[in-house]
Coordinates of C-alpha atoms in Angstrom, one line a residue:
X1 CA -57.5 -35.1 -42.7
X2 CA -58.5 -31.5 -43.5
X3 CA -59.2 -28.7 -41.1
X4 CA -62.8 -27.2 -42.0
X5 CA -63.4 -23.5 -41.5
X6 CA -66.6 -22.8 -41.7
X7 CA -67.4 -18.7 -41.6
X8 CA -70.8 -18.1 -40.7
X9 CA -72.1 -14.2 -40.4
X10 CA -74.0 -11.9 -42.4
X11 CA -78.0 -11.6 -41.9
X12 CA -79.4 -12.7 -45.3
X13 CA -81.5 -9.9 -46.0
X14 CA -82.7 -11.2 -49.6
X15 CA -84.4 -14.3 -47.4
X16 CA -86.2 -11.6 -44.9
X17 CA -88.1 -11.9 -43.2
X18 CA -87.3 -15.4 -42.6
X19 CA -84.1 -14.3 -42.5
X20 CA -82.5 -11.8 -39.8
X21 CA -80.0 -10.2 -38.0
X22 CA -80.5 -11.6 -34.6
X23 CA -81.3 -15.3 -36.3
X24 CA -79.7 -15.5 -40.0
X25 CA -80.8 -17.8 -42.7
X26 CA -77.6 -20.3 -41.9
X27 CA -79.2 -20.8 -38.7
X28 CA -82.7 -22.0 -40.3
X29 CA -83.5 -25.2 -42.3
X30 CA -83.8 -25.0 -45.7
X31 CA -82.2 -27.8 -46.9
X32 CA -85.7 -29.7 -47.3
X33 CA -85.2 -31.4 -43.8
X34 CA -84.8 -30.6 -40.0
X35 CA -81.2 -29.8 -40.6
X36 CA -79.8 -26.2 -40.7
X37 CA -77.5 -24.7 -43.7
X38 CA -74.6 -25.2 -40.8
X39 CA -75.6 -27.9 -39.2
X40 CA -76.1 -29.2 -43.2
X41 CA -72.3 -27.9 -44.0
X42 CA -71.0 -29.6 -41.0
X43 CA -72.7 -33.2 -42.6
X44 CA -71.2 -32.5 -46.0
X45 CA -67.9 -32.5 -44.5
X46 CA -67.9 -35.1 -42.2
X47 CA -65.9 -37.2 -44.7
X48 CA -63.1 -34.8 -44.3
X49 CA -63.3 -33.2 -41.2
X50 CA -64.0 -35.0 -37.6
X51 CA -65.5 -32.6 -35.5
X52 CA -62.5 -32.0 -33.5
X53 CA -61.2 -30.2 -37.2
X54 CA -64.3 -28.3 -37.9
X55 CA -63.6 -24.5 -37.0
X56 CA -66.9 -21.9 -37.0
X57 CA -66.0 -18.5 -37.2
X58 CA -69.0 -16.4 -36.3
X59 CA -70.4 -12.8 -34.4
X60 CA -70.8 -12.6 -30.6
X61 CA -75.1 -12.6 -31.5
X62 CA -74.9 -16.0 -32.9
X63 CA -72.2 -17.8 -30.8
X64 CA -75.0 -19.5 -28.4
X65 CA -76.8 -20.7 -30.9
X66 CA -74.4 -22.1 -33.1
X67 CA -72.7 -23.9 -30.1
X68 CA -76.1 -25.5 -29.5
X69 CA -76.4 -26.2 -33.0
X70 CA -73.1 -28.3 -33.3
X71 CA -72.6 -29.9 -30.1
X72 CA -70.2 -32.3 -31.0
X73 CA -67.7 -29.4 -32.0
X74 CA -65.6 -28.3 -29.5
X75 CA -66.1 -25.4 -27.9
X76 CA -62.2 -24.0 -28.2
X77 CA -63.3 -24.7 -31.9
X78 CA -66.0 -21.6 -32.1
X79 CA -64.1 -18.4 -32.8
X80 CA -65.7 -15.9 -31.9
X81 CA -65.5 -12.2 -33.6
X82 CA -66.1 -8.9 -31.3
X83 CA -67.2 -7.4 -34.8
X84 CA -67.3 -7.6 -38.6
X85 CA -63.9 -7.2 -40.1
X86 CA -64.9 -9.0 -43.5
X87 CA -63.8 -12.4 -44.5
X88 CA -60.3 -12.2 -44.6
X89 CA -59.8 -11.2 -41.3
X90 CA -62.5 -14.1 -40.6
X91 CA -60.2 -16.9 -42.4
X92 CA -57.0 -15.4 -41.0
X93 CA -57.6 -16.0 -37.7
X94 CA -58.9 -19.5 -38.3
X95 CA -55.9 -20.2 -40.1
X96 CA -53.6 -18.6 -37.5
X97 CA -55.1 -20.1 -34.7
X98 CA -54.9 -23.6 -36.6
X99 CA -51.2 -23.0 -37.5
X100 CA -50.3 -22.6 -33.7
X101 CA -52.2 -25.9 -33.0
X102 CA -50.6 -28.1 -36.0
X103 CA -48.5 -25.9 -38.6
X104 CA -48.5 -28.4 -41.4
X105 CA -52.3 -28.5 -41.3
X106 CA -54.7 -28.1 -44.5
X107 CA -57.5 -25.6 -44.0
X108 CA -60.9 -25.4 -46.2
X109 CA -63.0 -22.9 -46.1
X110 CA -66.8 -23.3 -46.7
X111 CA -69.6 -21.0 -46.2
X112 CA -72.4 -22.0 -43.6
X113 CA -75.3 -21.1 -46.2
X114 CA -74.9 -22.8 -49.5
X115 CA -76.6 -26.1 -50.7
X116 CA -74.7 -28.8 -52.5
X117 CA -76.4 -31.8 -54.5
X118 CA -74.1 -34.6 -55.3
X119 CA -72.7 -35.2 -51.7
X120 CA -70.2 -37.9 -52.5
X121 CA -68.6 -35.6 -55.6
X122 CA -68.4 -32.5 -53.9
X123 CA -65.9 -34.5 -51.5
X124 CA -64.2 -36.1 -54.3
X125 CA -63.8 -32.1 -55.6
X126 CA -62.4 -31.3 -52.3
X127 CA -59.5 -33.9 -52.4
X128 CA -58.5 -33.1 -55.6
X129 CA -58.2 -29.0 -54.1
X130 CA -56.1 -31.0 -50.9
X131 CA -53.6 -32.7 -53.5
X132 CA -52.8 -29.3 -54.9
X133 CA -52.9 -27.2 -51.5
X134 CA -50.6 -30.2 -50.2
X135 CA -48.2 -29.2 -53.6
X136 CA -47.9 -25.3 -52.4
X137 CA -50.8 -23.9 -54.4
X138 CA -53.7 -22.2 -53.3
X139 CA -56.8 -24.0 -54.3
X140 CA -60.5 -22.2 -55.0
X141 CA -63.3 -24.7 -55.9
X142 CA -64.9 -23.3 -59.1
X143 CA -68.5 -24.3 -60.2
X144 CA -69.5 -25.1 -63.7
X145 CA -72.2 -22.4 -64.8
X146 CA -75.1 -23.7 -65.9
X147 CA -76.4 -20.5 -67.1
X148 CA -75.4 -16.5 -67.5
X149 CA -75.4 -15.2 -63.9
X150 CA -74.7 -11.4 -62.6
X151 CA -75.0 -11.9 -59.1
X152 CA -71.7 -14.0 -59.3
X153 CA -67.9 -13.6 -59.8
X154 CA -66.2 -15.8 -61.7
X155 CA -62.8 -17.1 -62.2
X156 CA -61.0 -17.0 -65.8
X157 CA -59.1 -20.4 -66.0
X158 CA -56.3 -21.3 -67.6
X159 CA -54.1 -24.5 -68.4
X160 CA -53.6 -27.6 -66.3
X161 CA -51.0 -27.5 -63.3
X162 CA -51.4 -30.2 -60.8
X163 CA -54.1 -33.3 -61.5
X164 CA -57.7 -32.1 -62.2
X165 CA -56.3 -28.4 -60.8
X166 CA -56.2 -25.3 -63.8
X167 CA -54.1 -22.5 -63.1
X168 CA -56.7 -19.6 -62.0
X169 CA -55.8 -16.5 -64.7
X170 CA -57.7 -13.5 -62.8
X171 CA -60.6 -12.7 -60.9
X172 CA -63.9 -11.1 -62.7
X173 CA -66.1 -9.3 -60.8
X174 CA -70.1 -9.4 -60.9
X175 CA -70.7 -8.8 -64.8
X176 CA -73.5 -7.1 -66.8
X177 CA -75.9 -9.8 -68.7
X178 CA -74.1 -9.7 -72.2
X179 CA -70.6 -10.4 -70.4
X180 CA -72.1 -13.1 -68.3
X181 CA -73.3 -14.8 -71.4
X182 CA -69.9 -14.7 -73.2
X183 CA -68.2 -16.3 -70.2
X184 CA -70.6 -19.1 -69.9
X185 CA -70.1 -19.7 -73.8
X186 CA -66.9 -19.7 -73.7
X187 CA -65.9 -22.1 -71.5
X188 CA -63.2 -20.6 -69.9
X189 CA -65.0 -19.4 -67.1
X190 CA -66.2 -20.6 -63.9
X191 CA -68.6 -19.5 -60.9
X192 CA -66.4 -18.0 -57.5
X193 CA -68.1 -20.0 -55.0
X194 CA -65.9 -18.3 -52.2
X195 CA -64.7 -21.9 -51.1
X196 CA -60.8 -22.2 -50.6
X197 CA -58.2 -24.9 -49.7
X198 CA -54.8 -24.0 -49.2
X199 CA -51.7 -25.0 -46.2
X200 CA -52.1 -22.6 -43.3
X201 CA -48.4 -22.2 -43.7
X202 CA -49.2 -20.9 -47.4
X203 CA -51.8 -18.7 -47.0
X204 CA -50.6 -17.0 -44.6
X205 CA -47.3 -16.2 -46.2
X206 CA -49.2 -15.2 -48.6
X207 CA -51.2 -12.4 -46.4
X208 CA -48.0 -11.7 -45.0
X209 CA -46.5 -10.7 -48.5
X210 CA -49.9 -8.4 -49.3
X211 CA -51.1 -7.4 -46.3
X212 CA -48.1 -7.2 -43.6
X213 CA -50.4 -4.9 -41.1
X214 CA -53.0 -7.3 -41.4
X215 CA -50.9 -10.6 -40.9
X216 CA -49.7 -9.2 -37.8
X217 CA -52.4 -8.2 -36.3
X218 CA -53.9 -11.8 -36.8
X219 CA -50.7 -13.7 -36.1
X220 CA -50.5 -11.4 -32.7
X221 CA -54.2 -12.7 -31.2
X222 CA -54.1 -16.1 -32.5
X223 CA -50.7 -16.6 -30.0
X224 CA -52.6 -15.2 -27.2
X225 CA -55.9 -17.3 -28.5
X226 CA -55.0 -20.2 -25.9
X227 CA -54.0 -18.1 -23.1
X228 CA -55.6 -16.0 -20.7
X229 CA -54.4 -13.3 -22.4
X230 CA -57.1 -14.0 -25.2
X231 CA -59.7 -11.5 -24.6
X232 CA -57.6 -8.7 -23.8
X233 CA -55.9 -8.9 -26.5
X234 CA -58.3 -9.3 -29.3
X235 CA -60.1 -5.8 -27.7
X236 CA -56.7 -4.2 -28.4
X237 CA -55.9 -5.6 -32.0
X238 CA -59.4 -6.7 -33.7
X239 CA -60.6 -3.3 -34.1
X240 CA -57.5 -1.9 -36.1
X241 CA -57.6 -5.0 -38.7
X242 CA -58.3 -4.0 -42.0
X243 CA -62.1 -4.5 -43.3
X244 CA -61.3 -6.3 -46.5
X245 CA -62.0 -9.9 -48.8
X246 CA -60.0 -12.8 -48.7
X247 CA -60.7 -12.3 -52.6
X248 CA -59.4 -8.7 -52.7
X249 CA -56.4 -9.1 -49.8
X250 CA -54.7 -12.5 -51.0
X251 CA -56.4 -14.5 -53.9
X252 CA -56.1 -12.1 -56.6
X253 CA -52.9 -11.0 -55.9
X254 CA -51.4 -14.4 -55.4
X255 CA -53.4 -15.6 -59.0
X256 CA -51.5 -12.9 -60.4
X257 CA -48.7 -14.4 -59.5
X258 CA -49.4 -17.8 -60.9
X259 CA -50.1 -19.4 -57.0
X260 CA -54.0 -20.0 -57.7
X261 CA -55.8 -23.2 -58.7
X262 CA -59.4 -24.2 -58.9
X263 CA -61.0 -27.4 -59.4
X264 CA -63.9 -27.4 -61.0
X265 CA -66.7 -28.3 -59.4
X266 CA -69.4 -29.8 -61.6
X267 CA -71.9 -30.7 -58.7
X268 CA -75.7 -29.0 -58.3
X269 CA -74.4 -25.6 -56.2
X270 CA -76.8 -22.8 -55.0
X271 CA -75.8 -19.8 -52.5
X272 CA -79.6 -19.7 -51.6
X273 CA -79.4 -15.8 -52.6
X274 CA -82.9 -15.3 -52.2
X275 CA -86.3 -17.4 -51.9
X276 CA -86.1 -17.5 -55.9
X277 CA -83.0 -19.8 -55.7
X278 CA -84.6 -21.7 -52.6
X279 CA -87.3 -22.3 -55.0
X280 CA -84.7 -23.9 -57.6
X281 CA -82.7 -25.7 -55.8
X282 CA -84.4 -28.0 -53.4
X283 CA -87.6 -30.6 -54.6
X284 CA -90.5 -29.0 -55.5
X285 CA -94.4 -30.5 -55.4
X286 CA -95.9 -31.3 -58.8
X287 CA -97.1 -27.7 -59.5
X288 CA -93.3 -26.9 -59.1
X289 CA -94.1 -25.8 -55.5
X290 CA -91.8 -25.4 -52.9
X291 CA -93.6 -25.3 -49.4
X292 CA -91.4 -24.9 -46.5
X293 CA -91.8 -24.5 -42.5
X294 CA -92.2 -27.9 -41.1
X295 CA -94.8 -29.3 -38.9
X296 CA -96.4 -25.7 -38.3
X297 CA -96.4 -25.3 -42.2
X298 CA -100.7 -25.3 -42.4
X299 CA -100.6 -24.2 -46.0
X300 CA -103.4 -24.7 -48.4
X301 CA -103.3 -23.9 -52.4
X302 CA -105.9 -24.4 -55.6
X303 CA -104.8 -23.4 -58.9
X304 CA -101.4 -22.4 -57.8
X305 CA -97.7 -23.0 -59.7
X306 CA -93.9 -22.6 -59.3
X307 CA -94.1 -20.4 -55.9
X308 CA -92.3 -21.0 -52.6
X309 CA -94.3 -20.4 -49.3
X310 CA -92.6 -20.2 -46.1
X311 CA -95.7 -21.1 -43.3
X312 CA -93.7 -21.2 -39.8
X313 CA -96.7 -19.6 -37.7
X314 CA -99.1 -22.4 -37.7
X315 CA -101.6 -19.6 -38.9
X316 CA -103.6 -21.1 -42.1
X317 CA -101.7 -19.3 -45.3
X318 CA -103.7 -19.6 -47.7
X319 CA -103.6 -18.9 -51.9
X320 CA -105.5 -19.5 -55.0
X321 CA -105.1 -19.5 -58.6
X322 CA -101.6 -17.3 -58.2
X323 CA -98.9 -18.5 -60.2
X324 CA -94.7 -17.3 -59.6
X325 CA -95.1 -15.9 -55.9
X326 CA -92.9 -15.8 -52.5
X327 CA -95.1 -15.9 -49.9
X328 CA -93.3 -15.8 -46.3
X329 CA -95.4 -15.7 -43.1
X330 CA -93.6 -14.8 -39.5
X331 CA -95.1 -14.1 -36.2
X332 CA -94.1 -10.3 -36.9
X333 CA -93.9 -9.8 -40.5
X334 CA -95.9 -11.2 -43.9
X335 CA -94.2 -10.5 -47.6
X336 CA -95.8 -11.4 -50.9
X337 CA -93.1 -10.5 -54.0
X338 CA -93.0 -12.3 -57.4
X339 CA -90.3 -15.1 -57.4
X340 CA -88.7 -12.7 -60.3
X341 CA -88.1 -9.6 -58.0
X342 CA -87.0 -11.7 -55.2
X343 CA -84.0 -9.8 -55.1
X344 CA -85.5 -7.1 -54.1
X345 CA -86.6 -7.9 -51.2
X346 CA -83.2 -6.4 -49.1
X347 CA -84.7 -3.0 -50.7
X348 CA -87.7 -3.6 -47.7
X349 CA -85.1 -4.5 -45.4
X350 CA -82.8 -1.4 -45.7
X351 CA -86.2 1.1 -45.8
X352 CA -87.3 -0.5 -42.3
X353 CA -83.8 0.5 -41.3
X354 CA -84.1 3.8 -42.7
X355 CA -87.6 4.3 -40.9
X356 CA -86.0 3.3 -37.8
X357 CA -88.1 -0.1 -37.4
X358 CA -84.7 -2.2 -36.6
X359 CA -87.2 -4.3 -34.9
X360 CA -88.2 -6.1 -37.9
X361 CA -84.7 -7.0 -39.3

């Protein structure tokens, strides 16, 4: 059986304000049921992880409610972070604290705010990834593109190394359109989906061999993590971790030196980035619609095509003869943006910060 680590943090500001600090958009269901992103994640992995192997790595603010979220995980299973330190920090403690519970363990990592089609593939995927972590490598699901994307890395593969696993050549950052486009055509390129499988035992010899300071840092509060000893001293060593990626610390030094697979994952995959991809990835009405918010939803449309309204207040929202909008109603805050600049809806999020109206976000 695998160990799954599921990091959930961040506020989501693209999805605001549906999305915030204090209640991020992992913790809100948008999978086109009741179910939450994490409680969704949790589902998707039940194949492969009983919940007495599912890890959640989240902030002190969201603790409670992801407890209540997943009560079937244990509570010892909820690590908790005093503050951001990025995500390798995130995934080194998991693994650290897995390693002193069962050494020879398996470990995936899978964020707590994507959506998967294709259930039953994904898991296949992920088995293939656990053959290859079991022979030493360290595995990276990589999705198919379907299309030239900037707001994604991607990972340049190369020839075939252990069953459906291709050696991982290097790591590309976020690229400008006409680069996106050549990697697509090429075939040689696949989406970074930030989703990992690897031995404990490996990665972490691996962190060791890049990042010694950090290693022990991690290695030092996950023996205490049982103990009384537990609080005190993550106060003393948390705060001194290095604030970097998993990508940046490990990954792409280890690719470098030929220890990185992916296996292609060629299942439907969104990151929900914004309400744009919301729109595109879960069942739309036959106007292309998306209308989202449950049984308070109270939304009425004429004449309207291909938006996504989020209606959570029970207040009537309604729209006519509009075409390509986001419309999101909270108690607190209404936003109305074309679903092509939904990206730029973290702009309005950082000038509320800047106005001092932290309130709102």
């Amino acid at each position: 059986m695998l160990y799954s680590v599921i990091p959930a943090g961040g506020s989501g500001t693209r999805l605001w304000p549906l999305s915030r600090a204090g209640h991020p958009k992992f913790l809100h269901p948008l999978t086109g049921s009741d179910r939450s992103l994490l409680q969704a994640t949790v589902d998707r992995l039940g194949p492969l992880s009983p919940a007495d192997r599912t890890y959640v790595v989240t902030g002190v603010s969201h603790a409670v409610n992801v407890s209540r979220q997943l009560p079937d995980v244990p509570e010892a299973n909820i690590l908790v972070e005093p503050s951001p330190r990025d995500s390798c920090a995130a995934i080194g403690l998991a693994a650290a604290v897995i390693a002193q519970r069962d050494p020879g363990a398996i470990m995936g990592v899978f964020s707590a705010d994507h959506l998967i089609g294709d259930e039953a593939r994904f898991v296949e995927v992920i088995r293939e990834a656990m053959a290859a972590a079991s022979a030493g490598y360290l595995a990276t699901l990589g999705i198919t593109p379907t299309r030239p994307e900037v707001g994604f890395g991607y990972l340049k593969i190369g020839a075939p190394v252990h069953g459906a696993a291709r050696q991982v050549e290097e790591f590309r950052e976020k690229p400008a359109h006409e680069l996106a486009v050549q990697y697509t055509e090429s075939g040689e390129y696949l989406w970074n989906a930030g989703m990992f499988v690897f031995q404990v035992e490996t990665f972490l010899g691996e962190l060791a061999r890049q990042k010694p300071d950090l290693h022990a840092g991690i290695t030092t509060i996950a023996a205490a993590w049982d103990t009384p000893d537990r609080d005190t001293v993550m106060a003393d060593v948390w705060p001194g971790l290095e604030k970097i990626s998993i990508d940046y610390a490990v990954m792409e030094g280890a690719a470098a030196a030929g220890r990185v697979v992916t296996v292609p994952g060629d299942f439907p995959w969104s990151d929900v980035g914004d309400f744009h991809a919301l729109g595109e990835s879960l069942p739309c009405d036959d106007a292309g619609n998306l209308i989202l918010g449950g049984e308070r939803a109270n939304v009425l449309t004429r004449d309207v095509k291909d938006s996504v309204i989020v209606a959570g207040t029970g207040r009537v929202v309604a729209a006519i003869g509009v075409d390509n909008l986001v419309i999101v109603d909270t108690p607190d805050a209404l936003m109305v943006v074309p679903r092509g600049r939904a990206q730029e809806v973290k702009q309005i999020v950082d000038e509320l910060k800047a106005r001092g109206e932290d309130r709102y976000v």
